[in-house]
PDB file of C-alpha atoms in Angstrom:
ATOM      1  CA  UNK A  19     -38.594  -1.527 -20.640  1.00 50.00           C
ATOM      2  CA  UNK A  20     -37.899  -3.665 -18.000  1.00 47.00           C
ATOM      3  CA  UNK A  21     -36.471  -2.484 -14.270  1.00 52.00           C
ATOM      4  CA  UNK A  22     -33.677  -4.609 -12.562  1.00 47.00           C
ATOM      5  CA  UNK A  23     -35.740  -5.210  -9.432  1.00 50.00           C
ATOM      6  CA  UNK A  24     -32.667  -7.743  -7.972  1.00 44.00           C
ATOM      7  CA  UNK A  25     -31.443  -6.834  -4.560  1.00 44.00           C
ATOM      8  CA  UNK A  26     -27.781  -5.146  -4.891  1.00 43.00           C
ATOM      9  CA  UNK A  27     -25.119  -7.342  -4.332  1.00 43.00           C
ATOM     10  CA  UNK A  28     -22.900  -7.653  -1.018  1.00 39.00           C
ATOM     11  CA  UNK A  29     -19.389  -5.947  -1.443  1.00 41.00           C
ATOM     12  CA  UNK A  30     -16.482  -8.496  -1.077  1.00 42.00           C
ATOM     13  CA  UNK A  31     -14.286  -7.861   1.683  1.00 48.00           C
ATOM     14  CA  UNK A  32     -12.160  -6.194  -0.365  1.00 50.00           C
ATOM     15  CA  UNK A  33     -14.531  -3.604  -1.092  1.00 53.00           C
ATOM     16  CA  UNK A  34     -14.913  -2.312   2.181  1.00 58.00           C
ATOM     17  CA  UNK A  35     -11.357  -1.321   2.178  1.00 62.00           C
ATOM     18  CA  UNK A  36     -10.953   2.681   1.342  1.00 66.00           C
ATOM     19  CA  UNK A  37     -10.487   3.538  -2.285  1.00 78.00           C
ATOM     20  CA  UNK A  38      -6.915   3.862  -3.176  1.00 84.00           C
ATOM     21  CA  UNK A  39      -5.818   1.792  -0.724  1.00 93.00           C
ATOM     22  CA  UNK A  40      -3.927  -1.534  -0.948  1.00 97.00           C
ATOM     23  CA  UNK A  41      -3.417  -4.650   1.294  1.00 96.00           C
ATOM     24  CA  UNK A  42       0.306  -5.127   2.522  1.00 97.00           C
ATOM     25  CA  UNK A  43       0.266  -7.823  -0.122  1.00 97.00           C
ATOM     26  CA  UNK A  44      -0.736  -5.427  -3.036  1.00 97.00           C
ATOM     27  CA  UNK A  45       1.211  -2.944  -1.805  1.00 98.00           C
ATOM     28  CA  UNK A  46       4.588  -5.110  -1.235  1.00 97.00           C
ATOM     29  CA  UNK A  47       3.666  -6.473  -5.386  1.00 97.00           C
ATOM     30  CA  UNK A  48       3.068  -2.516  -6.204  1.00 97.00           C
ATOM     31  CA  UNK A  49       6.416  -1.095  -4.889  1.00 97.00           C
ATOM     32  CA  UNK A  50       8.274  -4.148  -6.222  1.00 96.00           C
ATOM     33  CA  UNK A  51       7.507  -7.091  -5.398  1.00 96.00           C
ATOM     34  CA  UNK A  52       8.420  -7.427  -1.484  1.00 97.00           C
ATOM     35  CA  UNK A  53       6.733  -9.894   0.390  1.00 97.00           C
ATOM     36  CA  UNK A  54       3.694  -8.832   3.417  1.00 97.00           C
ATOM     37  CA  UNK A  55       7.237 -10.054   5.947  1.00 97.00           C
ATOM     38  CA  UNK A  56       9.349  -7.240   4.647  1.00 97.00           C
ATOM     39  CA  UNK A  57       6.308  -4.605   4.899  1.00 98.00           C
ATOM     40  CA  UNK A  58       5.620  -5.828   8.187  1.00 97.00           C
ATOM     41  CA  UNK A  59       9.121  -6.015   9.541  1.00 98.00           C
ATOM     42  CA  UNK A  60       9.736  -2.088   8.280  1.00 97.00           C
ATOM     43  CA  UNK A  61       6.238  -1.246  10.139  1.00 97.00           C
ATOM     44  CA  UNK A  62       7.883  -2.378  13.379  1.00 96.00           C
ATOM     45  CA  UNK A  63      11.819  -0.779  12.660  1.00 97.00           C
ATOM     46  CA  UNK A  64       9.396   2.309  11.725  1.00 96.00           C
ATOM     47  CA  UNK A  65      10.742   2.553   8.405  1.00 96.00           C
ATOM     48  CA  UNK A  66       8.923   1.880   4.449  1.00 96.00           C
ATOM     49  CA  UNK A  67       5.775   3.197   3.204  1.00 98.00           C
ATOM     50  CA  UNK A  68       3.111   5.058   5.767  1.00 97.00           C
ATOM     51  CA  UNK A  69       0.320   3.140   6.233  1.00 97.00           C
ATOM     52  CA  UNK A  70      -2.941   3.566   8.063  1.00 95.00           C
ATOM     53  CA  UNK A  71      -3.541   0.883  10.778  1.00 93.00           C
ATOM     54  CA  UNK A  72      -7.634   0.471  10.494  1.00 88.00           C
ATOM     55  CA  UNK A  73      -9.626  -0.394  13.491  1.00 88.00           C
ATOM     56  CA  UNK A  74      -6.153  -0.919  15.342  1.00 88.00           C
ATOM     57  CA  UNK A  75      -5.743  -3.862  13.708  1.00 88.00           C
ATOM     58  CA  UNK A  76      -5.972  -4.081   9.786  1.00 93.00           C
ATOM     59  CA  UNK A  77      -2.941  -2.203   8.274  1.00 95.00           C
ATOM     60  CA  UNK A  78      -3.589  -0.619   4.657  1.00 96.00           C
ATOM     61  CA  UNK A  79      -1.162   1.432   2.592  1.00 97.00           C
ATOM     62  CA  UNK A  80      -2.738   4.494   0.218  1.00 96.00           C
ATOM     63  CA  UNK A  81      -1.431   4.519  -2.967  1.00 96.00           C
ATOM     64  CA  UNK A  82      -0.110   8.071  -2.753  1.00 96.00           C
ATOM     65  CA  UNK A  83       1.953   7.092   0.180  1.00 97.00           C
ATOM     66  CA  UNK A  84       3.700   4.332  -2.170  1.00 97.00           C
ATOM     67  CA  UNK A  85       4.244   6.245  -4.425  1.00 97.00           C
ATOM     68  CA  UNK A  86       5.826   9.047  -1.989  1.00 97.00           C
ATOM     69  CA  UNK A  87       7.988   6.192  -0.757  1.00 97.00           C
ATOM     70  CA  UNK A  88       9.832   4.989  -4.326  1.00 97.00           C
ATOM     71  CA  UNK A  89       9.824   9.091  -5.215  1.00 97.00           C
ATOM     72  CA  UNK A  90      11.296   9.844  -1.780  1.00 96.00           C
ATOM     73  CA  UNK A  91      13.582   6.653  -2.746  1.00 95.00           C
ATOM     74  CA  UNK A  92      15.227   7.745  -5.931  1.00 95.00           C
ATOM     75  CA  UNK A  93      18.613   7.248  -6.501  1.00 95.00           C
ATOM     76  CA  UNK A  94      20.530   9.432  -8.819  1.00 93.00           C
ATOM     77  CA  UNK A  95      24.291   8.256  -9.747  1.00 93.00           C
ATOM     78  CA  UNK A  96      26.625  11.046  -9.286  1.00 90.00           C
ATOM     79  CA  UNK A  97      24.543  13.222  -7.541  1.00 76.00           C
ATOM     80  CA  UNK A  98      24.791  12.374  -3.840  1.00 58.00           C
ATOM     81  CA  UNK A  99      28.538  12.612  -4.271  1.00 59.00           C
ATOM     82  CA  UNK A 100      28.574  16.297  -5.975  1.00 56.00           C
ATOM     83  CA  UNK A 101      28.336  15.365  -9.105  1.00 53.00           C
ATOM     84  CA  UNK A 102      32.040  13.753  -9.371  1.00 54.00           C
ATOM     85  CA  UNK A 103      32.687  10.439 -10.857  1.00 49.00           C
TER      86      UNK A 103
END
């Protein structure tokens, strides 16, 4: 039996971001497809997704908060109106 005695690897940059979280990037191509622009410019009108702002600079978004954003996003025909068509 032989023992992997090779040093562990350093985690890409990507690693070091917290689990379940996505870049703006990711997170634009997650929700559907809206560019790192449109996240940013709904960041600064304080609307879109929450996001955590890491370090005061890096800006993440947790997938649980996307996913609270489309659910919180929902449109259902007829039902905002009462019901009548």
């Amino acid at each position: 039996m032989s023992q992997d005695t090779s040093p562990p690897s350093s985690p890409a940059p990507d690693d070091a971001r917290p689990r379940g979280a996505l870049s703006p990037a990711e997170a634009g191509a997650y929700i559907g497809g809206f560019k790192t622009t449109t996240l940013e410019r709904w960041r600064k009108r304080g609307i879109g997704p929450a996001y955590v702002q890491v370090n005061g600079k890096s800006i993440v978004y947790r997938i649980a908060d996307l996913d609270d954003f489309l659910s919180g996003n929902v449109v259902r025909p007829g039902v905002a109106d009462g019901g009548a068509a």
